[in-house]
Amino acid sequence: MGGSRGQEIETILGVAAVFMFAFASLYTQIPGLYGPEGILPARKTLRPQGKSRWQQLWETPTLLWEAPRLGLDTAQGLELLSLLGTLLALGALLLSPLRHPVVYLLLWAAYLSACQVGQVFLYFQWDSLLLETGFLAVLVAPLRPASHRKQAPQGGRAGALPHEDLPFWLVRWLLFRLMFASGVVKLTSRCPAWWGLTALTYHYETQCLPTPAAWFAHHLPVWLHKLSVVATFLIEIAVPPLFFAPIRRLRLAAFYSQVLLQVLIIITGNYNFFNLMTLVLTTALLDDQHLAAEPGHGSRKKMATSWPKALLATLSLLLELAVYGLLAYGTVHYFGLEVDWQQCTIHSRTTFTFHQFSQWLKTLTLPTVWLGVASLAWELLSALWRWTQVRGWLRKFSAAVKLSLVSTATVALFLISLVPYSYMEPGTHGRLWTGAHRLFGAVEHLQLANSYGLFRRMTGLGGRPEVVLEGSYDGHHWTEIEFMYKPGNLSRPPPVVVPHQPRLDWQMWFAALGPHTHSPWFTSLVLRLLQGKEPVIRLIQSQVASYPFYKQPPTYVRAQRYKYWFSQPGEQGQWWRRQWVEEFFPPVSLGDPTLETLLRQFGLQDKSPARARSANSTLAQALHWTRTQLSPLEAPALLWGLLVAIGAVRVVQALLAPWSLRSSPLAPASGEKRRPAPHKDSGAASEQATPAPNPCTSSSRTARRKK
């Protein structure tokens, strides 16, 4: 069940890709969100309080404290961090020497720095998930390049280190917490749509940024929507414990179920890099044999096995079938599945009550903690056993130091994660060891572990609420201000913007769920539109000429709340229908008492003017030049351009690889056959330079990975 070289590569490459998307997406939005003329200027978040340099860095851990030393303001420093993060992640994708723990530590520190000043626009669960996964990548990334590790026959890793499997267990534990909690909170929220299995009849229409495929999914039969909700509960609640199953096929079944769910979400919704991040986490359920990291691994001929091994294989198969049968029975029983052969449908309903589920959760949450403890203990014992096989006192001492450090970090991170994990069940949370609470409290601001619970409640049951901004020059004739991504124009199809996250559009969706006073930033948005600030206008329309008031700012701005529904099949040229509900924000103009009162109430008045920038500094000029070159590109085009460039470079690298090997002085001469590696009768070495490990210990380690 431990990690493998294929897992290691897939995981760190995936994390690097997500970091690249996250930094690049954020970079395109910094001037409008955090610049001096942005909605929430970042410079307001970092005010020295007379504390020492290290104390303020610990309390507010962001590298942006150092921006003034470079002659930059906070927003410019954030731009620099985003650019460096994008380039560093891009380098890790293309160059193996950059897939190093220090590089991932820098990526994590840069994103944490951004989140410290990001305010409400960086308060999403996927931002927390990226930080937690990014820190785990520091442990997963190898200290030595993969090219320095000698490949052992029969799937073993001659250069493997005893501690290398432990970080993968943390990745698997994070995936378990994410999925299990996401399923549980749907029921603990008492949302009638989830309990009635009708959530997906609303979800595709009411999610923040649907895709064109969501329109088609919305019009599927109701019985299929309800069955899909049952499948969601099965995948998110019943399947995650199988992440720790000792049987390999059960883990693969769990893997494919998670991948299926994430791919369907990607097809029907624009959830930026979140689903990509979750797919990266699922690689912890795989092994080298499945990832084809070892080309000859699966081509070996089957050999006769002894009767104990045959008996074990039979028992494993029986246990696997029993698990599948139990899952099938539980699904049919608890969701009342009935097949209607006449109408060719499957009826479903929940057959348990909220009280019964609460009792089940109270009974099960603590055992899931103990499941994690037992699984981690097994990984620690396995690592200790591998350490005992290391030969040479110097190598053994070095391996012991590394194993001790990584084991301590693994146990500490596990204890920290128990606190946010237990939030879903207060009884279990109160019974946790007090040391875990103290440890979590000490590092909570570093976001090393977070609580998760996606789609807790289904919104828009009576229609999707949507805020529509309007501007006017005379207060009588109003023109709608259309956003690039969120619904507005009834005839415009939903866009596909993944992996970009338009953070203003997302917050507009949250703002529509309540009064404007629950979203103080909205008042600042209105102010910037009245002032005609171009950085904010570019958040709404990247091509300023498409903005209706690009020549002259509107004199008045107001906002209306509508309810939107997907159009019905047969309505030509229409993707949406809508109905006016109420006024969301009153008409205001610059200097209006209502606007001034709201700005003062929310602390949005800029009493202290921005400090003069060192615009003449080389770094500031370079940032300005870069922004000028990239600003004509829409964010999705920029991100997809990066992806295409990476693909092109990897193709070139693959084409040049044979020439590199041919010109290498270590390559065998033409016609010369490689001699088989000599067999040595020694223990399976970790950090051992022998060509092949002991066949007994190698096969045992291989068997453990193939279960």
Tab-separated table of N, CA and C in Angstrom, residues 138-277:
chain	number	residue	atom	x	y	z
A	138	VAL	N	5.951	18.845	-0.347
A	138	VAL	CA	7.315	19.069	0.150
A	138	VAL	C	7.899	17.762	0.669
A	139	LEU	N	7.055	16.941	1.309
A	139	LEU	CA	7.520	15.650	1.828
A	139	LEU	C	7.595	14.591	0.739
A	140	VAL	N	6.692	14.692	-0.250
A	140	VAL	CA	6.664	13.686	-1.313
A	140	VAL	C	7.817	13.867	-2.297
A	141	ALA	N	8.159	15.119	-2.608
A	141	ALA	CA	9.195	15.381	-3.610
A	141	ALA	C	10.524	14.752	-3.183
A	142	PRO	N	11.242	14.141	-4.115
A	142	PRO	CA	12.489	13.445	-3.766
A	142	PRO	C	13.642	14.415	-3.550
A	143	LEU	N	14.513	14.066	-2.616
A	143	LEU	CA	15.733	14.844	-2.423
A	143	LEU	C	16.721	14.603	-3.554
A	144	ARG	N	16.622	13.408	-4.136
A	144	ARG	CA	17.502	13.067	-5.257
A	144	ARG	C	16.674	12.918	-6.515
A	145	PRO	N	17.180	13.358	-7.682
A	145	PRO	CA	16.452	13.160	-8.941
A	145	PRO	C	16.229	11.685	-9.203
A	146	ALA	N	15.140	11.385	-9.914
A	146	ALA	CA	14.811	9.987	-10.205
A	146	ALA	C	15.902	9.304	-11.016
A	147	SER	N	16.647	10.089	-11.803
A	147	SER	CA	17.701	9.499	-12.636
A	147	SER	C	18.836	8.931	-11.811
A	148	HIS	N	18.924	9.355	-10.538
A	148	HIS	CA	19.998	8.852	-9.677
A	148	HIS	C	19.607	7.566	-8.962
A	149	ARG	N	18.360	7.128	-9.185
A	149	ARG	CA	17.910	5.925	-8.496
A	149	ARG	C	17.981	4.753	-9.446
A	150	LYS	N	18.576	3.704	-9.018
A	150	LYS	CA	18.729	2.538	-9.878
A	150	LYS	C	17.464	1.701	-9.815
A	151	GLN	N	17.006	1.295	-10.986
A	151	GLN	CA	15.791	0.510	-11.073
A	151	GLN	C	16.099	-0.940	-10.759
A	152	ALA	N	15.350	-1.477	-9.836
A	152	ALA	CA	15.533	-2.870	-9.469
A	152	ALA	C	14.614	-3.750	-10.275
A	153	PRO	N	14.988	-4.969	-10.510
A	153	PRO	CA	14.101	-5.869	-11.236
A	153	PRO	C	12.914	-6.258	-10.374
A	154	GLN	N	11.877	-6.784	-11.053
A	154	GLN	CA	10.679	-7.287	-10.400
A	154	GLN	C	9.980	-6.195	-9.606
A	155	GLY	N	10.063	-4.976	-10.060
A	155	GLY	CA	9.280	-3.919	-9.468
A	155	GLY	C	9.839	-3.303	-8.236
A	156	GLY	N	10.938	-3.780	-7.709
A	156	GLY	CA	11.495	-3.159	-6.531
A	156	GLY	C	12.230	-1.898	-6.869
A	157	ARG	N	12.637	-1.152	-5.837
A	157	ARG	CA	13.397	0.084	-6.053
A	157	ARG	C	14.680	-0.019	-5.252
A	158	ALA	N	15.768	-0.300	-5.941
A	158	ALA	CA	17.020	-0.522	-5.238
A	158	ALA	C	17.469	0.702	-4.492
A	159	GLY	N	17.120	1.889	-5.028
A	159	GLY	CA	17.549	3.115	-4.380
A	159	GLY	C	16.487	3.720	-3.490
A	160	ALA	N	15.440	2.957	-3.191
A	160	ALA	CA	14.336	3.499	-2.406
A	160	ALA	C	14.787	3.760	-0.980
A	161	LEU	N	14.186	4.763	-0.366
A	161	LEU	CA	14.483	5.102	1.019
A	161	LEU	C	13.383	4.570	1.917
A	162	PRO	N	13.689	4.175	3.131
A	162	PRO	CA	12.667	3.584	4.013
A	162	PRO	C	11.486	4.502	4.287
A	163	HIS	N	11.703	5.824	4.289
A	163	HIS	CA	10.639	6.753	4.682
A	163	HIS	C	9.749	7.192	3.533
A	164	GLU	N	10.064	6.802	2.304
A	164	GLU	CA	9.410	7.416	1.153
A	164	GLU	C	7.928	7.096	1.025
A	165	ASP	N	7.452	6.012	1.652
A	165	ASP	CA	6.035	5.669	1.554
A	165	ASP	C	5.159	6.504	2.488
A	166	LEU	N	5.742	7.077	3.527
A	166	LEU	CA	4.942	7.768	4.543
A	166	LEU	C	4.204	8.995	3.999
A	167	PRO	N	4.836	9.868	3.211
A	167	PRO	CA	4.082	11.025	2.691
A	167	PRO	C	2.876	10.632	1.846
A	168	PHE	N	2.980	9.498	1.116
A	168	PHE	CA	1.834	9.074	0.314
A	168	PHE	C	0.661	8.669	1.187
A	169	TRP	N	0.956	8.156	2.368
A	169	TRP	CA	-0.143	7.835	3.277
A	169	TRP	C	-0.869	9.114	3.687
A	170	LEU	N	-0.141	10.206	3.912
A	170	LEU	CA	-0.776	11.480	4.259
A	170	LEU	C	-1.644	11.988	3.109
A	171	VAL	N	-1.193	11.792	1.873
A	171	VAL	CA	-1.995	12.197	0.722
A	171	VAL	C	-3.286	11.392	0.690
A	172	ARG	N	-3.179	10.093	0.944
A	172	ARG	CA	-4.374	9.243	0.950
A	172	ARG	C	-5.315	9.635	2.092
A	173	TRP	N	-4.763	9.982	3.239
A	173	TRP	CA	-5.576	10.412	4.377
A	173	TRP	C	-6.273	11.736	4.071
A	174	LEU	N	-5.603	12.646	3.379
A	174	LEU	CA	-6.219	13.905	2.986
A	174	LEU	C	-7.376	13.651	2.022
A	175	LEU	N	-7.183	12.773	1.047
A	175	LEU	CA	-8.255	12.439	0.113
A	175	LEU	C	-9.445	11.843	0.868
A	176	PHE	N	-9.174	10.993	1.839
A	176	PHE	CA	-10.256	10.407	2.640
A	176	PHE	C	-11.029	11.491	3.384
A	177	ARG	N	-10.326	12.408	4.047
A	177	ARG	CA	-11.000	13.477	4.793
A	177	ARG	C	-11.838	14.352	3.873
A	178	LEU	N	-11.282	14.678	2.708
A	178	LEU	CA	-11.994	15.538	1.765
A	178	LEU	C	-13.297	14.897	1.293
A	179	MET	N	-13.231	13.660	0.839
A	179	MET	CA	-14.411	13.020	0.269
A	179	MET	C	-15.415	12.611	1.341
A	180	PHE	N	-14.955	12.009	2.439
A	180	PHE	CA	-15.871	11.549	3.478
A	180	PHE	C	-16.624	12.723	4.094
A	181	ALA	N	-15.913	13.803	4.417
A	181	ALA	CA	-16.565	14.973	5.003
A	181	ALA	C	-17.529	15.617	4.010
A	182	SER	N	-17.166	15.647	2.726
A	182	SER	CA	-18.042	16.247	1.722
A	182	SER	C	-19.358	15.487	1.613
A	183	GLY	N	-19.304	14.167	1.789
A	183	GLY	CA	-20.545	13.398	1.755
A	183	GLY	C	-21.363	13.553	3.019
A	184	VAL	N	-20.691	13.549	4.168
A	184	VAL	CA	-21.396	13.609	5.450
A	184	VAL	C	-22.120	14.938	5.624
A	185	VAL	N	-21.474	16.067	5.289
A	185	VAL	CA	-22.083	17.375	5.547
A	185	VAL	C	-23.339	17.591	4.716
A	186	LYS	N	-23.477	16.898	3.600
A	186	LYS	CA	-24.696	17.030	2.808
A	186	LYS	C	-25.911	16.555	3.593
A	187	LEU	N	-25.709	15.575	4.478
A	187	LEU	CA	-26.812	15.045	5.274
A	187	LEU	C	-26.928	15.739	6.623
A	188	THR	N	-25.802	16.102	7.243
A	188	THR	CA	-25.882	16.807	8.531
A	188	THR	C	-26.445	18.215	8.373
A	189	SER	N	-26.409	18.775	7.157
A	189	SER	CA	-26.955	20.115	6.930
A	189	SER	C	-28.483	20.127	6.930
A	190	ARG	N	-29.105	18.949	6.857
A	190	ARG	CA	-30.563	18.810	6.797
A	190	ARG	C	-31.155	19.464	5.552
A	191	CYS	N	-30.347	19.608	4.531
A	191	CYS	CA	-30.835	20.203	3.289
A	191	CYS	C	-31.918	19.296	2.693
A	192	PRO	N	-33.132	19.816	2.468
A	192	PRO	CA	-34.212	18.953	1.956
A	192	PRO	C	-33.920	18.391	0.572
A	193	ALA	N	-33.125	19.111	-0.227
A	193	ALA	CA	-32.818	18.611	-1.567
A	193	ALA	C	-31.937	17.367	-1.503
A	194	TRP	N	-30.962	17.361	-0.589
A	194	TRP	CA	-30.108	16.177	-0.457
A	194	TRP	C	-30.883	15.021	0.172
A	195	TRP	N	-31.671	15.312	1.180
A	195	TRP	CA	-32.433	14.245	1.828
A	195	TRP	C	-33.513	13.698	0.904
A	196	GLY	N	-34.066	14.544	0.057
A	196	GLY	CA	-35.083	14.081	-0.884
A	196	GLY	C	-34.509	13.534	-2.175
A	197	LEU	N	-33.169	13.492	-2.274
A	197	LEU	CA	-32.452	12.977	-3.445
A	197	LEU	C	-32.744	13.791	-4.713
A	198	THR	N	-33.181	15.040	-4.536
A	198	THR	CA	-33.510	15.884	-5.695
A	198	THR	C	-32.457	16.971	-5.942
A	199	ALA	N	-31.322	16.902	-5.257
A	199	ALA	CA	-30.339	17.987	-5.327
A	199	ALA	C	-29.861	18.244	-6.748
A	200	LEU	N	-29.666	17.186	-7.529
A	200	LEU	CA	-29.119	17.371	-8.877
A	200	LEU	C	-30.157	17.898	-9.858
A	201	THR	N	-31.421	17.900	-9.485
A	201	THR	CA	-32.410	18.549	-10.345
A	201	THR	C	-32.254	20.067	-10.283
A	202	TYR	N	-31.529	20.573	-9.255
A	202	TYR	CA	-31.249	22.004	-9.119
A	202	TYR	C	-29.783	22.342	-9.392
A	203	HIS	N	-28.893	21.408	-9.075
A	203	HIS	CA	-27.463	21.720	-9.047
A	203	HIS	C	-26.939	22.264	-10.368
A	204	TYR	N	-27.197	21.581	-11.469
A	204	TYR	CA	-26.607	21.983	-12.748
A	204	TYR	C	-27.013	23.408	-13.122
A	205	GLU	N	-28.218	23.803	-12.726
A	205	GLU	CA	-28.747	25.120	-13.069
A	205	GLU	C	-28.290	26.205	-12.116
A	206	THR	N	-28.102	25.845	-10.838
A	206	THR	CA	-27.843	26.859	-9.816
A	206	THR	C	-26.386	26.959	-9.400
A	207	GLN	N	-25.514	26.088	-9.899
A	207	GLN	CA	-24.098	26.197	-9.548
A	207	GLN	C	-23.531	27.498	-10.070
A	208	CYS	N	-22.379	27.891	-9.551
A	208	CYS	CA	-21.849	29.213	-9.853
A	208	CYS	C	-21.640	29.439	-11.340
A	209	LEU	N	-20.834	28.623	-11.967
A	209	LEU	CA	-20.515	28.803	-13.388
A	209	LEU	C	-20.734	27.485	-14.129
A	210	PRO	N	-21.953	27.234	-14.593
A	210	PRO	CA	-22.193	25.991	-15.331
A	210	PRO	C	-21.529	26.011	-16.697
A	211	THR	N	-21.362	24.853	-17.269
A	211	THR	CA	-20.847	24.708	-18.631
A	211	THR	C	-22.021	24.415	-19.571
A	212	PRO	N	-21.807	24.445	-20.880
A	212	PRO	CA	-22.907	24.071	-21.789
A	212	PRO	C	-23.447	22.671	-21.518
A	213	ALA	N	-22.562	21.752	-21.094
A	213	ALA	CA	-23.022	20.385	-20.803
A	213	ALA	C	-23.997	20.358	-19.636
A	214	ALA	N	-23.921	21.342	-18.739
A	214	ALA	CA	-24.836	21.382	-17.602
A	214	ALA	C	-26.277	21.561	-18.065
A	215	TRP	N	-26.482	22.302	-19.173
A	215	TRP	CA	-27.841	22.483	-19.699
A	215	TRP	C	-28.439	21.135	-20.082
A	216	PHE	N	-27.655	20.307	-20.738
A	216	PHE	CA	-28.145	18.995	-21.159
A	216	PHE	C	-28.338	18.067	-19.952
A	217	ALA	N	-27.403	18.132	-18.992
A	217	ALA	CA	-27.543	17.302	-17.791
A	217	ALA	C	-28.780	17.690	-16.996
A	218	HIS	N	-29.101	18.985	-16.988
A	218	HIS	CA	-30.265	19.461	-16.230
A	218	HIS	C	-31.564	18.853	-16.751
A	219	HIS	N	-31.622	18.550	-18.027
A	219	HIS	CA	-32.864	18.064	-18.634
A	219	HIS	C	-32.929	16.540	-18.690
A	220	LEU	N	-32.049	15.854	-17.979
A	220	LEU	CA	-32.149	14.407	-17.859
A	220	LEU	C	-33.360	14.046	-17.001
A	221	PRO	N	-33.853	12.806	-17.080
A	221	PRO	CA	-35.029	12.413	-16.283
A	221	PRO	C	-34.779	12.564	-14.778
A	222	VAL	N	-35.831	12.872	-14.046
A	222	VAL	CA	-35.714	13.087	-12.599
A	222	VAL	C	-35.228	11.828	-11.905
A	223	TRP	N	-35.702	10.655	-12.336
A	223	TRP	CA	-35.292	9.421	-11.671
A	223	TRP	C	-33.779	9.202	-11.802
A	224	LEU	N	-33.211	9.650	-12.937
A	224	LEU	CA	-31.768	9.504	-13.127
A	224	LEU	C	-31.006	10.489	-12.236
A	225	HIS	N	-31.555	11.706	-12.055
A	225	HIS	CA	-30.956	12.658	-11.122
A	225	HIS	C	-30.923	12.076	-9.704
A	226	LYS	N	-32.020	11.486	-9.282
A	226	LYS	CA	-32.098	10.928	-7.927
A	226	LYS	C	-31.132	9.752	-7.775
A	227	LEU	N	-31.041	8.928	-8.796
A	227	LEU	CA	-30.093	7.810	-8.745
A	227	LEU	C	-28.659	8.325	-8.707
A	228	SER	N	-28.394	9.442	-9.381
A	228	SER	CA	-27.057	10.039	-9.360
A	228	SER	C	-26.713	10.554	-7.967
A	229	VAL	N	-27.702	11.080	-7.244
A	229	VAL	CA	-27.459	11.512	-5.867
A	229	VAL	C	-27.109	10.313	-4.992
A	230	VAL	N	-27.810	9.206	-5.196
A	230	VAL	CA	-27.481	7.980	-4.454
A	230	VAL	C	-26.043	7.559	-4.746
A	231	ALA	N	-25.660	7.608	-6.019
A	231	ALA	CA	-24.281	7.254	-6.385
A	231	ALA	C	-23.281	8.209	-5.752
A	232	THR	N	-23.644	9.488	-5.645
A	232	THR	CA	-22.759	10.463	-5.004
A	232	THR	C	-22.534	10.108	-3.541
A	233	PHE	N	-23.607	9.776	-2.827
A	233	PHE	CA	-23.466	9.377	-1.420
A	233	PHE	C	-22.612	8.114	-1.298
A	234	LEU	N	-22.807	7.188	-2.214
A	234	LEU	CA	-22.023	5.948	-2.187
A	234	LEU	C	-20.541	6.244	-2.382
A	235	ILE	N	-20.215	7.089	-3.364
A	235	ILE	CA	-18.818	7.391	-3.679
A	235	ILE	C	-18.161	8.220	-2.582
A	236	GLU	N	-18.920	9.124	-1.956
A	236	GLU	CA	-18.323	10.040	-0.989
A	236	GLU	C	-18.335	9.521	0.442
A	237	ILE	N	-19.250	8.636	0.789
A	237	ILE	CA	-19.337	8.176	2.179
A	237	ILE	C	-18.912	6.720	2.333
A	238	ALA	N	-19.424	5.841	1.481
A	238	ALA	CA	-19.161	4.406	1.655
A	238	ALA	C	-17.822	3.969	1.075
A	239	VAL	N	-17.392	4.589	-0.028
A	239	VAL	CA	-16.173	4.141	-0.708
A	239	VAL	C	-14.878	4.608	-0.037
A	240	PRO	N	-14.782	5.843	0.510
A	240	PRO	CA	-13.496	6.314	1.044
A	240	PRO	C	-12.786	5.394	2.032
A	241	PRO	N	-13.479	4.650	2.927
A	241	PRO	CA	-12.711	3.723	3.784
A	241	PRO	C	-11.907	2.693	3.001
A	242	LEU	N	-12.309	2.427	1.759
A	242	LEU	CA	-11.566	1.463	0.942
A	242	LEU	C	-10.218	2.007	0.499
A	243	PHE	N	-9.979	3.310	0.705
A	243	PHE	CA	-8.661	3.861	0.381
A	243	PHE	C	-7.564	3.155	1.171
A	244	PHE	N	-7.914	2.601	2.324
A	244	PHE	CA	-6.927	1.952	3.199
A	244	PHE	C	-7.033	0.432	3.136
A	245	ALA	N	-7.780	-0.094	2.170
A	245	ALA	CA	-7.963	-1.547	2.066
A	245	ALA	C	-6.645	-2.234	1.733
A	246	PRO	N	-6.385	-3.391	2.324
A	246	PRO	CA	-5.148	-4.117	2.014
A	246	PRO	C	-5.180	-4.806	0.651
A	247	ILE	N	-6.368	-4.895	0.040
A	247	ILE	CA	-6.514	-5.569	-1.248
A	247	ILE	C	-6.411	-4.538	-2.369
A	248	ARG	N	-5.503	-4.773	-3.268
A	248	ARG	CA	-5.205	-3.798	-4.323
A	248	ARG	C	-6.415	-3.500	-5.189
A	249	ARG	N	-7.183	-4.513	-5.566
A	249	ARG	CA	-8.320	-4.294	-6.455
A	249	ARG	C	-9.389	-3.419	-5.802
A	250	LEU	N	-9.541	-3.489	-4.500
A	250	LEU	CA	-10.495	-2.618	-3.815
A	250	LEU	C	-10.047	-1.160	-3.896
A	251	ARG	N	-8.746	-0.947	-3.741
A	251	ARG	CA	-8.241	0.422	-3.852
A	251	ARG	C	-8.407	0.954	-5.275
A	252	LEU	N	-8.206	0.079	-6.270
A	252	LEU	CA	-8.388	0.511	-7.650
A	252	LEU	C	-9.857	0.819	-7.935
A	253	ALA	N	-10.765	0.021	-7.379
A	253	ALA	CA	-12.195	0.307	-7.551
A	253	ALA	C	-12.545	1.651	-6.929
A	254	ALA	N	-11.966	1.928	-5.753
A	254	ALA	CA	-12.185	3.227	-5.111
A	254	ALA	C	-11.614	4.354	-5.972
A	255	PHE	N	-10.457	4.105	-6.563
A	255	PHE	CA	-9.832	5.110	-7.426
A	255	PHE	C	-10.727	5.453	-8.614
A	256	TYR	N	-11.211	4.439	-9.308
A	256	TYR	CA	-12.016	4.693	-10.504
A	256	TYR	C	-13.331	5.380	-10.163
A	257	SER	N	-13.905	5.060	-9.023
A	257	SER	CA	-15.150	5.727	-8.633
A	257	SER	C	-14.913	7.213	-8.369
A	258	GLN	N	-13.807	7.543	-7.712
A	258	GLN	CA	-13.490	8.951	-7.457
A	258	GLN	C	-13.202	9.697	-8.761
A	259	VAL	N	-12.471	9.066	-9.661
A	259	VAL	CA	-12.160	9.696	-10.942
A	259	VAL	C	-13.437	9.955	-11.727
A	260	LEU	N	-14.351	8.989	-11.728
A	260	LEU	CA	-15.613	9.162	-12.438
A	260	LEU	C	-16.366	10.377	-11.914
A	261	LEU	N	-16.456	10.509	-10.594
A	261	LEU	CA	-17.169	11.646	-10.005
A	261	LEU	C	-16.522	12.967	-10.395
A	262	GLN	N	-15.193	13.053	-10.297
A	262	GLN	CA	-14.504	14.303	-10.598
A	262	GLN	C	-14.607	14.667	-12.074
A	263	VAL	N	-14.533	13.690	-12.964
A	263	VAL	CA	-14.632	13.967	-14.400
A	263	VAL	C	-16.024	14.487	-14.744
A	264	LEU	N	-17.061	13.907	-14.157
A	264	LEU	CA	-18.422	14.378	-14.412
A	264	LEU	C	-18.611	15.808	-13.914
A	265	ILE	N	-18.001	16.137	-12.774
A	265	ILE	CA	-18.094	17.508	-12.265
A	265	ILE	C	-17.368	18.472	-13.203
A	266	ILE	N	-16.201	18.066	-13.704
A	266	ILE	CA	-15.445	18.921	-14.625
A	266	ILE	C	-16.243	19.186	-15.894
A	267	ILE	N	-16.950	18.172	-16.395
A	267	ILE	CA	-17.708	18.319	-17.637
A	267	ILE	C	-18.873	19.286	-17.455
A	268	THR	N	-19.500	19.281	-16.290
A	268	THR	CA	-20.740	20.050	-16.111
A	268	THR	C	-20.558	21.338	-15.319
A	269	GLY	N	-19.378	21.624	-14.791
A	269	GLY	CA	-19.200	22.835	-14.000
A	269	GLY	C	-17.785	23.369	-14.075
A	270	ASN	N	-17.661	24.692	-13.976
A	270	ASN	CA	-16.345	25.341	-13.984
A	270	ASN	C	-15.859	25.527	-12.546
A	271	TYR	N	-15.181	24.520	-12.022
A	271	TYR	CA	-14.671	24.589	-10.652
A	271	TYR	C	-13.151	24.755	-10.642
A	272	ASN	N	-12.669	25.586	-11.572
A	272	ASN	CA	-11.259	25.953	-11.659
A	272	ASN	C	-10.345	24.748	-11.486
A	273	PHE	N	-9.402	24.832	-10.535
A	273	PHE	CA	-8.421	23.754	-10.372
A	273	PHE	C	-8.811	22.762	-9.283
A	274	PHE	N	-10.001	22.901	-8.699
A	274	PHE	CA	-10.363	22.041	-7.567
A	274	PHE	C	-10.428	20.567	-7.953
A	275	ASN	N	-11.161	20.248	-9.016
A	275	ASN	CA	-11.290	18.848	-9.409
A	275	ASN	C	-9.976	18.280	-9.917
A	276	LEU	N	-9.153	19.129	-10.559
A	276	LEU	CA	-7.825	18.681	-10.974
A	276	LEU	C	-6.979	18.328	-9.756
A	277	MET	N	-7.103	19.137	-8.692
A	277	MET	CA	-6.369	18.869	-7.467
A	277	MET	C	-6.821	17.551	-6.834
